[in-house]
Short mmCIF file of C-alpha atoms and ligand atoms in Angstrom, two decimals:
data_model
loop_
_atom_site.label_atom_id
_atom_site.label_comp_id
_atom_site.label_asym_id
_atom_site.label_seq_id
_atom_site.Cartn_x
_atom_site.Cartn_y
_atom_site.Cartn_z
CA UNK A 1 27.36 -2.77 9.12
CA UNK A 2 24.85 -3.65 6.54
CA UNK A 3 22.98 -7.00 7.05
CA UNK A 4 23.67 -9.95 4.82
CA UNK A 5 21.05 -10.67 2.11
CA UNK A 6 19.01 -13.87 2.91
CA UNK A 7 18.85 -16.49 0.12
CA UNK A 8 16.00 -15.66 -2.16
CA UNK A 9 14.78 -17.03 -5.58
CA UNK A 10 15.60 -14.81 -8.56
CA UNK A 11 13.55 -16.24 -11.31
CA UNK A 12 9.72 -16.16 -12.49
CA UNK A 13 7.43 -18.51 -10.86
CA UNK A 14 5.08 -19.86 -13.35
CA UNK A 15 2.87 -22.96 -13.16
CA UNK A 16 4.58 -23.97 -9.86
CA UNK A 17 8.15 -23.73 -11.33
CA UNK A 18 10.96 -21.36 -11.18
CA UNK A 19 12.46 -20.31 -14.45
CA UNK A 20 14.67 -17.58 -15.95
CA UNK A 21 13.25 -14.93 -18.27
CA UNK A 22 12.65 -16.14 -21.87
CA UNK A 23 15.08 -13.50 -22.99
CA UNK A 24 17.69 -14.63 -20.44
CA UNK A 25 17.94 -11.07 -19.31
CA UNK A 26 18.10 -9.92 -15.68
CA UNK A 27 17.84 -6.52 -13.91
CA UNK A 28 19.61 -5.20 -10.90
CA UNK A 29 18.15 -4.61 -7.41
CA UNK A 30 19.96 -2.09 -5.27
CA UNK A 31 20.19 -1.26 -1.61
CA UNK A 32 19.08 2.38 -1.26
CA UNK A 33 21.17 2.88 1.85
CA UNK A 34 24.46 2.01 0.09
CA UNK A 35 23.62 2.26 -3.59
CA UNK A 36 25.26 -1.26 -4.04
CA UNK A 37 23.94 -4.20 -5.98
CA UNK A 38 21.88 -6.71 -3.94
CA UNK A 39 20.72 -9.16 -6.54
CA UNK A 40 19.92 -9.76 -10.30
CA UNK A 41 16.43 -10.93 -11.01
CA UNK A 42 14.78 -12.24 -14.11
CA UNK A 43 13.75 -9.39 -16.47
CA UNK A 44 10.42 -10.60 -17.98
CA UNK A 45 8.69 -9.56 -21.26
CA UNK A 46 5.69 -10.40 -23.24
CA UNK A 47 6.58 -14.06 -23.70
CA UNK A 48 6.86 -14.62 -19.94
CA UNK A 49 3.62 -12.70 -19.36
CA UNK A 50 1.93 -14.88 -21.84
CA UNK A 51 3.17 -18.13 -20.24
CA UNK A 52 2.08 -16.82 -16.75
CA UNK A 53 -1.46 -15.94 -17.93
CA UNK A 54 -1.98 -19.14 -19.66
CA UNK A 55 -1.03 -20.93 -16.51
CA UNK A 56 -3.36 -18.91 -14.41
CA UNK A 57 -6.25 -19.35 -16.86
CA UNK A 58 -5.64 -23.17 -17.04
CA UNK A 59 -5.59 -23.55 -13.31
CA UNK A 60 -8.77 -21.33 -12.78
CA UNK A 61 -11.52 -24.07 -12.92
CA UNK A 62 -9.91 -26.60 -10.61
CA UNK A 63 -8.93 -23.98 -8.16
CA UNK A 64 -12.37 -22.49 -8.04
CA UNK A 65 -13.74 -26.04 -7.27
CA UNK A 66 -11.37 -26.60 -4.18
CA UNK A 67 -13.04 -26.68 -0.84
CA UNK A 68 -13.04 -23.40 1.06
CA UNK A 69 -11.36 -25.07 3.94
CA UNK A 70 -8.50 -26.24 1.71
CA UNK A 71 -7.87 -22.76 0.49
CA UNK A 72 -8.17 -21.51 4.10
CA UNK A 73 -5.60 -23.94 5.47
CA UNK A 74 -3.13 -23.01 2.73
CA UNK A 75 -3.35 -19.30 3.75
CA UNK A 76 -3.04 -20.35 7.43
CA UNK A 77 0.07 -22.29 6.79
CA UNK A 78 1.54 -19.42 4.84
CA UNK A 79 0.64 -17.03 7.57
CA UNK A 80 2.60 -19.26 10.13
CA UNK A 81 5.61 -19.59 7.74
CA UNK A 82 5.73 -15.78 7.32
CA UNK A 83 5.72 -15.33 11.13
CA UNK A 84 8.46 -18.08 11.53
CA UNK A 85 10.62 -16.18 9.01
CA UNK A 86 10.06 -12.69 10.24
CA UNK A 87 13.78 -11.92 10.75
CA UNK A 88 14.67 -13.06 7.15
CA UNK A 89 11.80 -11.21 5.56
CA UNK A 90 12.39 -8.14 7.54
CA UNK A 91 16.00 -8.10 6.67
CA UNK A 92 15.19 -8.58 2.85
CA UNK A 93 12.69 -5.69 3.02
CA UNK A 94 15.18 -3.39 4.82
CA UNK A 95 17.89 -4.22 2.28
CA UNK A 96 15.82 -3.64 -0.86
CA UNK A 97 13.60 -0.85 0.37
CA UNK A 98 15.43 1.03 3.14
CA UNK A 99 12.87 0.98 6.02
CA UNK A 100 14.50 0.40 9.54
CA UNK A 101 14.43 -3.19 10.68
CA UNK A 102 11.85 -2.50 13.50
CA UNK A 103 9.49 -1.14 10.90
CA UNK A 104 10.17 -4.07 8.55
CA UNK A 105 9.34 -6.45 11.29
CA UNK A 106 6.11 -4.50 11.88
CA UNK A 107 5.29 -4.87 8.26
CA UNK A 108 5.83 -8.61 8.42
CA UNK A 109 3.30 -8.92 11.17
CA UNK A 110 0.88 -6.60 9.42
CA UNK A 111 1.35 -8.32 6.02
CA UNK A 112 0.92 -11.88 7.56
CA UNK A 113 -2.22 -10.86 9.24
CA UNK A 114 -3.90 -10.58 5.88
CA UNK A 115 -3.33 -14.31 5.27
CA UNK A 116 -4.78 -15.06 8.62
CA UNK A 117 -7.75 -12.76 8.22
CA UNK A 118 -8.57 -14.11 4.85
CA UNK A 119 -7.99 -17.68 6.02
CA UNK A 120 -10.93 -17.04 8.34
CA UNK A 121 -12.95 -15.37 5.53
CA UNK A 122 -12.42 -18.14 2.94
CA UNK A 123 -14.90 -20.37 4.94
CA UNK A 124 -17.52 -17.71 5.45
CA UNK A 125 -18.48 -16.79 1.81
CA UNK A 126 -22.24 -16.79 1.89
CA UNK A 127 -25.15 -16.39 -0.50
CA UNK A 128 -28.78 -15.82 -0.37
CA UNK A 129 -32.22 -17.45 -1.03
CA UNK A 130 -35.47 -15.71 -1.22
CA UNK A 131 -38.80 -15.76 -3.07
CA UNK A 132 -39.66 -13.28 -5.78
CA UNK A 133 -42.29 -10.78 -4.71
CA UNK A 134 -45.04 -12.70 -6.53
CA UNK A 135 -43.95 -15.96 -4.93
CA UNK A 136 -43.57 -17.45 -8.53
CA UNK A 137 -39.92 -18.09 -8.47
CA UNK A 138 -37.02 -18.83 -5.92
CA UNK A 139 -33.96 -16.67 -6.17
CA UNK A 140 -30.78 -18.57 -5.25
CA UNK A 141 -27.75 -16.30 -4.99
CA UNK A 142 -24.12 -17.53 -4.67
CA UNK A 143 -20.77 -15.82 -4.76
CA UNK A 144 -18.19 -17.20 -7.36
CA UNK A 145 -14.58 -16.32 -7.88
CA UNK A 146 -14.34 -13.55 -10.38
CA UNK A 147 -11.58 -15.42 -12.29
CA UNK A 148 -7.93 -14.95 -13.17
CA UNK A 149 -6.66 -11.75 -11.49
CA UNK A 150 -3.83 -9.31 -12.48
CA UNK A 151 -1.99 -8.05 -9.33
CA UNK A 152 0.36 -5.03 -9.48
CA UNK A 153 2.05 -3.65 -6.42
CA UNK A 154 4.24 -0.70 -5.46
CA UNK A 155 7.64 -0.69 -3.78
CA UNK A 156 6.83 1.06 -0.51
CA UNK A 157 5.33 -2.04 1.32
CA UNK A 158 6.85 -4.90 -0.51
CA UNK A 159 5.26 -7.63 1.64
CA UNK A 160 1.86 -6.18 2.77
CA UNK A 161 0.85 -4.82 -0.61
CA UNK A 162 1.27 -8.42 -1.95
CA UNK A 163 -0.56 -10.28 0.89
CA UNK A 164 -3.42 -7.81 0.83
CA UNK A 165 -4.23 -8.84 -2.71
CA UNK A 166 -3.00 -12.56 -2.71
CA UNK A 167 -4.85 -13.35 0.44
CA UNK A 168 -8.35 -12.56 -0.61
CA UNK A 169 -7.71 -13.91 -4.22
CA UNK A 170 -6.75 -17.26 -2.70
CA UNK A 171 -9.61 -17.22 -0.23
CA UNK A 172 -12.17 -16.53 -3.06
CA UNK A 173 -10.75 -19.08 -5.33
CA UNK A 174 -9.15 -16.87 -7.97
CA UNK A 175 -5.87 -17.61 -9.72
CA UNK A 176 -3.37 -14.83 -10.26
CA UNK A 177 -0.64 -13.18 -12.27
CA UNK A 178 1.49 -10.87 -10.11
CA UNK A 179 3.98 -8.20 -11.10
CA UNK A 180 5.82 -6.84 -8.00
CA UNK A 181 7.53 -3.40 -8.22
CA UNK A 182 10.87 -3.31 -10.11
CA UNK A 183 12.66 -1.74 -7.10
CA UNK A 184 11.68 -4.36 -4.56
CA UNK A 185 11.01 -7.74 -6.09
CA UNK A 186 12.98 -9.77 -3.59
CA UNK A 187 10.38 -9.76 -0.85
CA UNK A 188 7.62 -10.81 -3.29
CA UNK A 189 9.85 -13.73 -4.47
CA UNK A 190 10.42 -14.82 -0.91
CA UNK A 191 6.67 -14.65 -0.28
CA UNK A 192 5.96 -16.83 -3.40
CA UNK A 193 8.36 -19.40 -2.18
CA UNK A 194 6.41 -19.50 1.12
CA UNK A 195 3.16 -19.89 -0.61
CA UNK A 196 4.64 -22.81 -2.68
CA UNK A 197 5.87 -24.41 0.60
CA UNK A 198 2.42 -23.91 2.12
CA UNK A 199 0.85 -26.12 -0.60
CA UNK A 200 -0.49 -23.64 -3.14
CA UNK A 201 -1.20 -25.72 -6.27
CA UNK A 202 0.69 -24.98 -9.44
CA UNK A 203 -0.75 -22.33 -11.71
CA UNK A 204 -2.79 -20.52 -8.87
CA UNK A 205 -0.04 -17.82 -8.32
CA UNK A 206 2.29 -16.85 -11.19
CA UNK A 207 4.93 -14.25 -10.70
CA UNK A 208 6.75 -12.26 -13.28
CA UNK A 209 9.34 -9.62 -12.37
CA UNK A 210 10.41 -7.03 -14.95
CA UNK A 211 12.11 -3.76 -15.65
CA UNK A 212 9.47 -2.93 -18.33
CA UNK A 213 6.10 -3.03 -16.51
CA UNK A 214 4.03 -2.17 -19.62
CA UNK A 215 5.54 -5.11 -21.56
CA UNK A 216 4.09 -7.50 -18.97
CA UNK A 217 1.01 -5.77 -17.68
CA UNK A 218 -0.51 -4.44 -20.96
CA UNK A 219 -0.97 -7.95 -22.49
CA UNK A 220 -2.47 -9.12 -19.32
CA UNK A 221 -5.00 -6.36 -19.33
CA UNK A 222 -5.84 -6.41 -22.99
CA UNK A 223 -5.50 -10.05 -23.68
CA UNK A 224 -9.01 -11.14 -22.55
CA UNK A 225 -8.12 -13.96 -20.20
CA UNK A 226 -7.91 -11.98 -17.00
CA UNK A 227 -11.20 -10.84 -15.32
CA UNK A 228 -9.85 -8.54 -12.71
CA UNK A 229 -7.22 -5.98 -11.95
CA UNK A 230 -6.07 -5.14 -8.41
CA UNK A 231 -3.61 -2.31 -8.55
CA UNK A 232 -1.78 -0.46 -5.83
CA UNK A 233 0.32 2.56 -6.91
CA UNK A 234 0.17 6.15 -8.17
CA UNK A 235 -2.91 7.73 -9.34
CA UNK A 236 -1.13 8.55 -12.57
CA UNK A 237 -0.38 5.07 -13.44
CA UNK A 238 -3.70 3.84 -12.10
CA UNK A 239 -5.52 5.87 -14.46
CA UNK A 240 -3.48 4.43 -17.44
CA UNK A 241 -4.25 0.91 -16.22
CA UNK A 242 -8.05 1.68 -15.79
CA UNK A 243 -8.08 2.81 -19.42
CA UNK A 244 -6.45 -0.51 -20.54
CA UNK A 245 -8.72 -2.62 -18.22
CA UNK A 246 -11.76 -0.91 -19.87
CA UNK A 247 -10.79 -2.53 -23.16
CA UNK A 248 -11.74 -5.92 -21.78
CA UNK A 249 -14.43 -4.64 -19.17
CA UNK A 250 -12.63 -6.23 -16.20
CA UNK A 251 -13.39 -5.64 -12.55
CA UNK A 252 -10.90 -3.36 -10.81
CA UNK A 253 -9.61 -2.46 -7.36
CA UNK A 254 -7.45 0.57 -7.36
CA UNK A 255 -5.57 1.68 -4.33
CA UNK A 256 -3.97 4.97 -5.44
CA UNK A 257 -2.17 7.95 -4.13
CA UNK A 258 -3.16 10.24 -1.30
CA UNK A 259 -2.69 13.82 0.09
CA UNK A 260 -3.68 13.33 3.70
CA UNK A 261 -4.70 16.39 5.88
CA UNK A 262 -3.86 16.27 9.42
CA UNK A 263 -6.21 18.69 11.41
CA UNK A 264 -5.39 19.63 15.07
CA UNK A 265 -8.23 21.50 16.74
CA UNK A 266 -7.85 24.08 19.44
CA UNK A 267 -9.09 21.61 22.14
CA UNK A 268 -6.81 18.80 20.96
CA UNK A 269 -4.55 16.97 23.27
CA UNK A 270 -1.23 18.31 21.84
CA UNK A 271 1.00 15.67 23.20
CA UNK A 272 -1.27 13.03 21.68
CA UNK A 273 -1.45 14.93 18.37
CA UNK A 274 2.45 15.09 18.24
CA UNK A 275 2.62 11.28 18.86
CA UNK A 276 -0.01 10.75 16.15
CA UNK A 277 1.86 13.06 13.89
CA UNK A 278 5.10 11.24 14.17
CA UNK A 279 3.38 7.98 13.26
CA UNK A 280 1.38 9.38 10.43
CA UNK A 281 4.19 11.44 8.99
CA UNK A 282 7.27 9.26 9.51
CA UNK A 283 6.01 5.62 9.06
CA UNK A 284 8.03 4.36 6.19
CA UNK A 285 10.11 7.60 6.02
CA UNK A 286 6.92 9.34 4.84
CA UNK A 287 6.90 7.14 1.75
CA UNK A 288 3.30 5.90 2.41
CA UNK A 289 0.08 6.72 0.69
CA UNK A 290 -1.37 7.27 4.18
CA UNK A 291 1.26 9.78 5.13
CA UNK A 292 0.16 13.05 6.63
CA UNK A 293 1.12 15.42 3.88
CA UNK A 294 -0.50 18.73 5.20
CA UNK A 295 -0.92 19.72 8.76
CA UNK A 296 -3.72 22.26 9.51
CA UNK A 297 -3.19 23.47 13.11
CA UNK A 298 -5.43 25.93 15.01
CA UNK A 299 -3.69 29.23 15.41
CA UNK A 300 -4.07 29.07 19.26
CA UNK A 301 -1.99 25.79 19.63
CA UNK A 302 0.31 25.92 16.46
CA UNK A 303 3.39 27.12 18.32
CA UNK A 304 3.18 24.29 20.97
CA UNK A 305 2.40 21.64 18.32
CA UNK A 306 5.19 22.79 15.99
CA UNK A 307 7.85 23.08 18.48
CA UNK A 308 7.13 19.77 20.05
CA UNK A 309 7.06 18.09 16.72
CA UNK A 310 10.34 19.61 15.59
CA UNK A 311 11.98 18.72 18.90
CA UNK A 312 10.96 15.05 18.49
CA UNK A 313 11.75 14.82 14.76
CA UNK A 314 15.12 16.43 15.07
CA UNK A 315 16.16 13.83 17.78
CA UNK A 316 15.71 10.96 15.33
CA UNK A 317 18.70 9.11 13.95
CA UNK A 318 18.96 8.98 10.20
CA UNK A 319 20.98 6.04 8.65
CA UNK A 320 21.08 2.65 7.07
CA UNK A 321 17.84 0.87 8.15
CA UNK A 322 19.78 -2.42 9.04
CA UNK A 323 21.96 -0.59 11.52
CA UNK A 324 21.10 -0.76 15.27
CA UNK A 325 19.48 2.58 16.51
CA UNK A 326 18.33 3.81 13.04
CA UNK A 327 14.92 5.61 13.13
CA UNK A 328 14.76 6.86 9.60
CA UNK A 329 16.11 5.01 6.72
CA UNK A 330 16.97 6.22 3.13
CA UNK A 331 14.50 7.20 0.59
CA UNK A 332 13.92 4.66 -2.16
CA UNK A 333 16.08 6.24 -4.87
CA UNK A 334 17.76 9.37 -6.34
CA UNK A 335 14.59 10.54 -7.96
CA UNK A 336 12.56 10.27 -4.72
CA UNK A 337 15.30 12.22 -2.86
CA UNK A 338 15.53 14.84 -5.55
CA UNK A 339 11.68 15.41 -5.39
CA UNK A 340 11.77 15.91 -1.61
CA UNK A 341 14.64 18.43 -2.00
CA UNK A 342 12.79 20.22 -4.69
CA UNK A 343 9.50 20.43 -2.77
CA UNK A 344 11.08 21.74 0.31
CA UNK A 345 13.14 24.40 -1.56
CA UNK A 346 10.02 25.55 -3.32
CA UNK A 347 8.21 25.82 0.02
CA UNK A 348 11.02 27.80 1.61
CA UNK A 349 11.18 30.03 -1.45
CA UNK A 350 7.45 30.83 -0.94
CA UNK A 351 7.93 31.84 2.64
CA UNK A 352 7.85 28.59 4.63
CA UNK A 353 9.99 28.70 7.84
CA UNK A 354 12.16 25.56 8.65
CA UNK A 355 12.10 24.47 12.31
CA UNK A 356 14.41 21.60 11.68
CA UNK A 357 15.95 19.67 8.77
CA UNK A 358 15.60 21.38 5.37
CA UNK A 359 19.20 20.99 4.22
CA UNK A 360 20.47 23.31 1.55
CA UNK A 361 19.55 21.74 -1.77
CA UNK A 362 23.15 21.91 -2.93
CA UNK A 363 24.49 19.88 0.02
CA UNK A 364 26.45 16.98 -1.30
CA UNK A 365 24.72 13.68 -1.05
CA UNK A 366 27.36 11.00 -0.25
CA UNK A 367 26.18 7.43 -0.57
CA UNK A 368 22.45 6.50 0.11
CA UNK A 369 19.41 8.64 -0.48
CA UNK A 370 19.07 10.09 2.92
CA UNK A 371 16.87 13.13 3.92
CA UNK A 372 16.67 14.51 7.52
CA UNK A 373 13.24 14.80 9.25
CA UNK A 374 12.07 18.31 8.43
CA UNK A 375 9.45 20.57 9.85
CA UNK A 376 8.17 23.44 7.97
CA UNK A 377 5.83 25.99 9.47
CA UNK A 378 3.80 28.94 7.90
CA UNK A 379 3.65 26.89 4.53
CA UNK A 380 1.50 28.78 2.03
CA UNK A 381 -1.30 26.84 0.32
CA UNK A 382 0.31 27.45 -3.18
CA UNK A 383 3.57 25.64 -2.15
CA UNK A 384 3.80 22.64 -4.41
CA UNK A 385 4.09 20.11 -1.55
CA UNK A 386 0.54 21.00 -0.26
CA UNK A 387 -0.79 19.66 -3.53
CA UNK A 388 1.32 16.59 -4.23
CA UNK A 389 2.57 13.54 -2.22
CA UNK A 390 5.76 14.56 -0.53
CA UNK A 391 6.88 10.91 -0.05
CA UNK A 392 9.55 11.96 2.48
CA UNK A 393 10.02 12.83 6.21
CA UNK A 394 8.79 16.39 5.86
CA UNK A 395 5.92 17.92 7.95
CA UNK A 396 4.31 20.98 6.32
CA UNK A 397 2.36 23.05 8.82
CA UNK A 398 -0.17 25.76 8.27
CA UNK A 399 -2.68 27.39 10.51
CA UNK A 400 -6.51 27.76 10.55
CA UNK A 401 -8.98 30.00 12.51
CA UNK A 402 -12.23 28.06 12.27
CA UNK A 403 -13.00 24.53 11.39
CA UNK A 404 -15.17 25.21 8.32
CA UNK A 405 -12.17 26.80 6.81
CA UNK A 406 -10.04 23.84 7.81
CA UNK A 407 -12.32 21.37 6.20
CA UNK A 408 -12.62 23.39 2.99
CA UNK A 409 -8.84 23.55 2.55
CA UNK A 410 -8.50 19.88 3.58
CA UNK A 411 -10.94 18.79 0.97
CA UNK A 412 -9.51 21.00 -1.67
CA UNK A 413 -7.60 18.11 -3.44
CA UNK A 414 -8.44 15.53 -6.08
CA UNK A 415 -7.35 12.93 -3.54
CA UNK A 416 -9.42 11.30 -0.81
CA UNK A 417 -7.64 8.43 0.86
CA UNK A 418 -7.27 9.25 4.59
CA UNK A 419 -7.56 12.29 6.91
CA UNK A 420 -6.42 12.63 10.53
CA UNK A 421 -8.13 14.73 13.19
CA UNK A 422 -7.34 15.67 16.72
CA UNK A 423 -9.95 17.03 19.10
CA UNK A 424 -11.41 16.05 22.53
CA UNK A 425 -14.90 16.98 21.62
CA UNK A 426 -17.10 14.14 20.49
CA UNK A 427 -19.66 16.16 18.65
CA UNK A 428 -16.94 18.11 16.72
CA UNK A 429 -15.03 14.86 15.99
CA UNK A 430 -17.99 13.17 14.39
CA UNK A 431 -19.13 16.27 12.47
CA UNK A 432 -15.81 16.95 11.00
CA UNK A 433 -15.08 13.27 10.21
CA UNK A 434 -18.32 13.25 8.28
CA UNK A 435 -17.34 16.38 6.24
CA UNK A 436 -13.82 15.11 5.29
CA UNK A 437 -13.88 13.73 1.79
CA UNK A 438 -11.86 10.61 2.43
CA UNK A 439 -12.39 6.91 2.69
CA UNK A 440 -10.70 6.70 6.19
CA UNK A 441 -10.36 8.95 9.10
CA UNK A 442 -7.77 8.60 11.97
CA UNK A 443 -9.60 10.09 14.90
CA UNK A 444 -7.04 10.79 17.59
CA UNK A 445 -4.77 8.31 16.08
CA UNK A 446 -2.09 8.43 13.40
CA UNK A 447 -2.48 4.86 12.18
CA UNK A 448 -5.61 3.58 10.30
CA UNK A 449 -4.16 0.41 8.43
CA UNK A 450 -5.51 -2.85 9.90
CA UNK A 451 -6.44 -6.05 8.15
CA UNK A 452 -9.75 -6.07 9.76
CA UNK A 453 -10.71 -2.66 8.35
CA UNK A 454 -11.85 -1.73 4.79
CA UNK A 455 -8.93 0.19 3.48
CA UNK A 456 -9.38 2.47 0.55
CA UNK A 457 -10.05 5.97 -0.69
CA UNK A 458 -12.60 8.06 -2.53
CA UNK A 459 -12.06 10.60 -5.50
CA UNK A 460 -8.69 10.03 -7.23
CA UNK A 461 -7.39 7.82 -4.38
CA UNK A 462 -9.22 4.78 -5.79
CA UNK A 463 -11.92 2.35 -6.21
CA UNK A 464 -12.89 -0.57 -3.95
CA UNK A 465 -11.60 -1.65 -0.50
CA UNK A 466 -8.89 -4.01 0.67
CA UNK A 467 -9.22 -5.92 3.89
CA UNK A 468 -12.13 -6.06 6.41
CA UNK A 469 -15.39 -8.03 5.77
CA UNK A 470 -15.67 -6.50 2.19
CA UNK A 471 -12.10 -7.37 1.16
CA UNK A 472 -12.96 -10.70 -0.21
CA UNK A 473 -15.99 -9.40 -2.22
CA UNK A 474 -13.64 -7.56 -4.62
CA UNK A 475 -12.64 -11.07 -5.89
CA UNK A 476 -16.16 -12.48 -5.89
CA UNK A 477 -19.04 -12.17 -8.50
CA UNK A 478 -22.62 -12.56 -7.56
CA UNK A 479 -24.54 -15.34 -9.50
CA UNK A 480 -28.09 -15.90 -9.25
CA UNK A 481 -30.23 -18.74 -10.28
CA UNK A 482 -33.93 -18.15 -10.94
CA UNK A 483 -35.60 -21.43 -9.84
CA UNK A 484 -39.19 -21.97 -11.00
CA UNK A 485 -41.53 -23.01 -8.12
CA UNK A 486 -44.29 -25.36 -8.78
P1 NAP B 30 3.81 3.41 -9.37
O1 NAP B 30 4.94 4.10 -10.16
O2 NAP B 30 2.39 3.80 -9.87
O3 NAP B 30 4.08 1.94 -9.74
C1 NAP B 30 3.12 0.96 -9.08
C2 NAP B 30 3.21 -0.44 -9.80
O4 NAP B 30 2.71 -0.14 -11.18
C3 NAP B 30 4.62 -0.86 -9.97
O5 NAP B 30 4.64 -2.23 -9.90
C4 NAP B 30 5.02 -0.36 -11.35
O6 NAP B 30 6.13 -1.13 -11.90
C5 NAP B 30 3.84 -0.57 -12.04
N1 NAP B 30 3.73 0.19 -13.24
C6 NAP B 30 4.34 1.50 -13.55
N2 NAP B 30 4.06 1.79 -14.84
C7 NAP B 30 3.31 0.94 -15.45
C8 NAP B 30 2.73 0.65 -16.69
N3 NAP B 30 2.77 1.59 -17.58
N4 NAP B 30 1.96 -0.46 -16.90
C9 NAP B 30 1.78 -1.30 -15.91
N5 NAP B 30 2.34 -1.24 -14.72
C10 NAP B 30 3.01 -0.13 -14.34
O7 NAP B 30 3.79 3.68 -7.90
P2 NAP B 30 5.09 3.45 -6.93
O8 NAP B 30 6.03 4.55 -7.10
O9 NAP B 30 5.65 2.10 -7.07
O10 NAP B 30 4.33 3.60 -5.53
C11 NAP B 30 4.09 4.78 -4.86
C12 NAP B 30 2.60 5.09 -5.14
O11 NAP B 30 1.86 4.15 -4.63
C13 NAP B 30 2.17 6.43 -4.35
O12 NAP B 30 1.45 7.18 -5.17
C14 NAP B 30 1.42 5.84 -3.16
O13 NAP B 30 0.50 6.67 -2.67
C15 NAP B 30 0.73 4.66 -3.85
N6 NAP B 30 0.25 3.75 -2.81
C16 NAP B 30 -0.97 3.54 -2.60
C17 NAP B 30 -1.47 2.69 -1.54
C18 NAP B 30 -2.94 2.57 -1.25
O14 NAP B 30 -3.28 1.53 -0.66
N7 NAP B 30 -3.77 3.57 -1.67
C19 NAP B 30 -0.49 1.88 -0.94
C20 NAP B 30 0.84 2.08 -1.18
C21 NAP B 30 1.28 2.94 -2.23
P3 NAP B 30 7.61 -0.62 -11.82
O15 NAP B 30 7.91 -0.93 -10.36
O16 NAP B 30 8.32 -1.48 -12.78
O17 NAP B 30 7.68 0.81 -12.16
#
């Protein structure tokens, strides 16, 4: 039985008040497990975007002047409210996005942790003080809020992608306009309600939901009032937004797509590698930027690794994420499902051998966008899924003979978010980690995300880092005063 939708606001949140869209229009939010309507939410346009941005700009000076401890305590209260409402938020996320309830609870804990982390960072913003080389002046350096921020988030982690941006922006003293994904606005609206309850002053956070992202985000980027864009989403859309942000020379943090390699060396602990692969591949049904996309396994261990992985993956239960016992929920929508089907069919056409899953592309769908965990081995490098995000529960395995070859193939992609590596040899581990062109390495682990770590990628996976000690710097500018000494 599908869980009941918790009560959640459905309007825009601007200047501390909830309101309908200026046009009066709404758009539908669906449950991907049942393809039934969950809610109607306000469908914003340029007028709503303008009102939100004016509220953020007006609130900026007073918010920048608040005591760091005050900002810290709002975040801390919001953290506690999120934890108190774990079940409600997890249910919302499962219903609008599909992930199994246990995973949704995990995201609540992970997402809340960004607020606790940045509550602690808000009171540690430091500066500098030194003499010039000739001793003629004193250099006083402080860090100040960058100004009103534009936040745009994807659908795959509806809570954590919001808290990872809102947390440091609040801590730094920035006001915000926030557009959550069209497919999953409900969790973002519930989070907004929590921040309101936690005492966030009016105008600091302004949220506009929409079915027309460009109509809302373009004026924010080109209008001149915003000073920063923080975007998480696809590389394709990210590039477009970077070009728009260039028109007003704003700061940017871009968390974009990935194409993660997962390398299993000849000396790897195969059981540990299979455990890591299950996490790196199946978290969020494979709909994660960090998802292992290509498995490079040494030829001497490929049979053991592939068979064990296929055994574990084929034993998982696929179904409605809100049902007891579900391991793998539905994919987000019909387009996501069609893409996975097409990629698997293409790989099989090119000679890949399915060990489990890989249903016939013509199988009838029924209700819900479900796809079974699939292991493909002997996948050729020219299969389309080796060069694009699969965003589904499909493990594509190929072999290598020597590590230089594995690294060359792993790096042969425009993306560089994360890479995974399994080996028991420390020298090899550090050497290969250095050679991987990525922002993050999972060394003998399939999970790298942590609020205390600087999350982000190189190459076309993005710019800047979220979380860790440096996460708050993305929302701060250096300002220096040259002080004449007498
Ligand atoms: P997406 O299509 O790029 O959308 C991301 C956000 O951008 C959504 O809010 C979307 O609004 C908005 N958007 C789309 N077109 C826009 C436009 N023309 N102007 C302004 N905003 C626009 O990505 P997605 O499908 O939601 O998410 C999956 C992607 O995100 C994957 O590539 C994944 O790797 C990446 N991702 C990266 C990270 C990371 O940390 N590196 C984390 C999670 C996900 P609508 O919802 O209305 O389309």
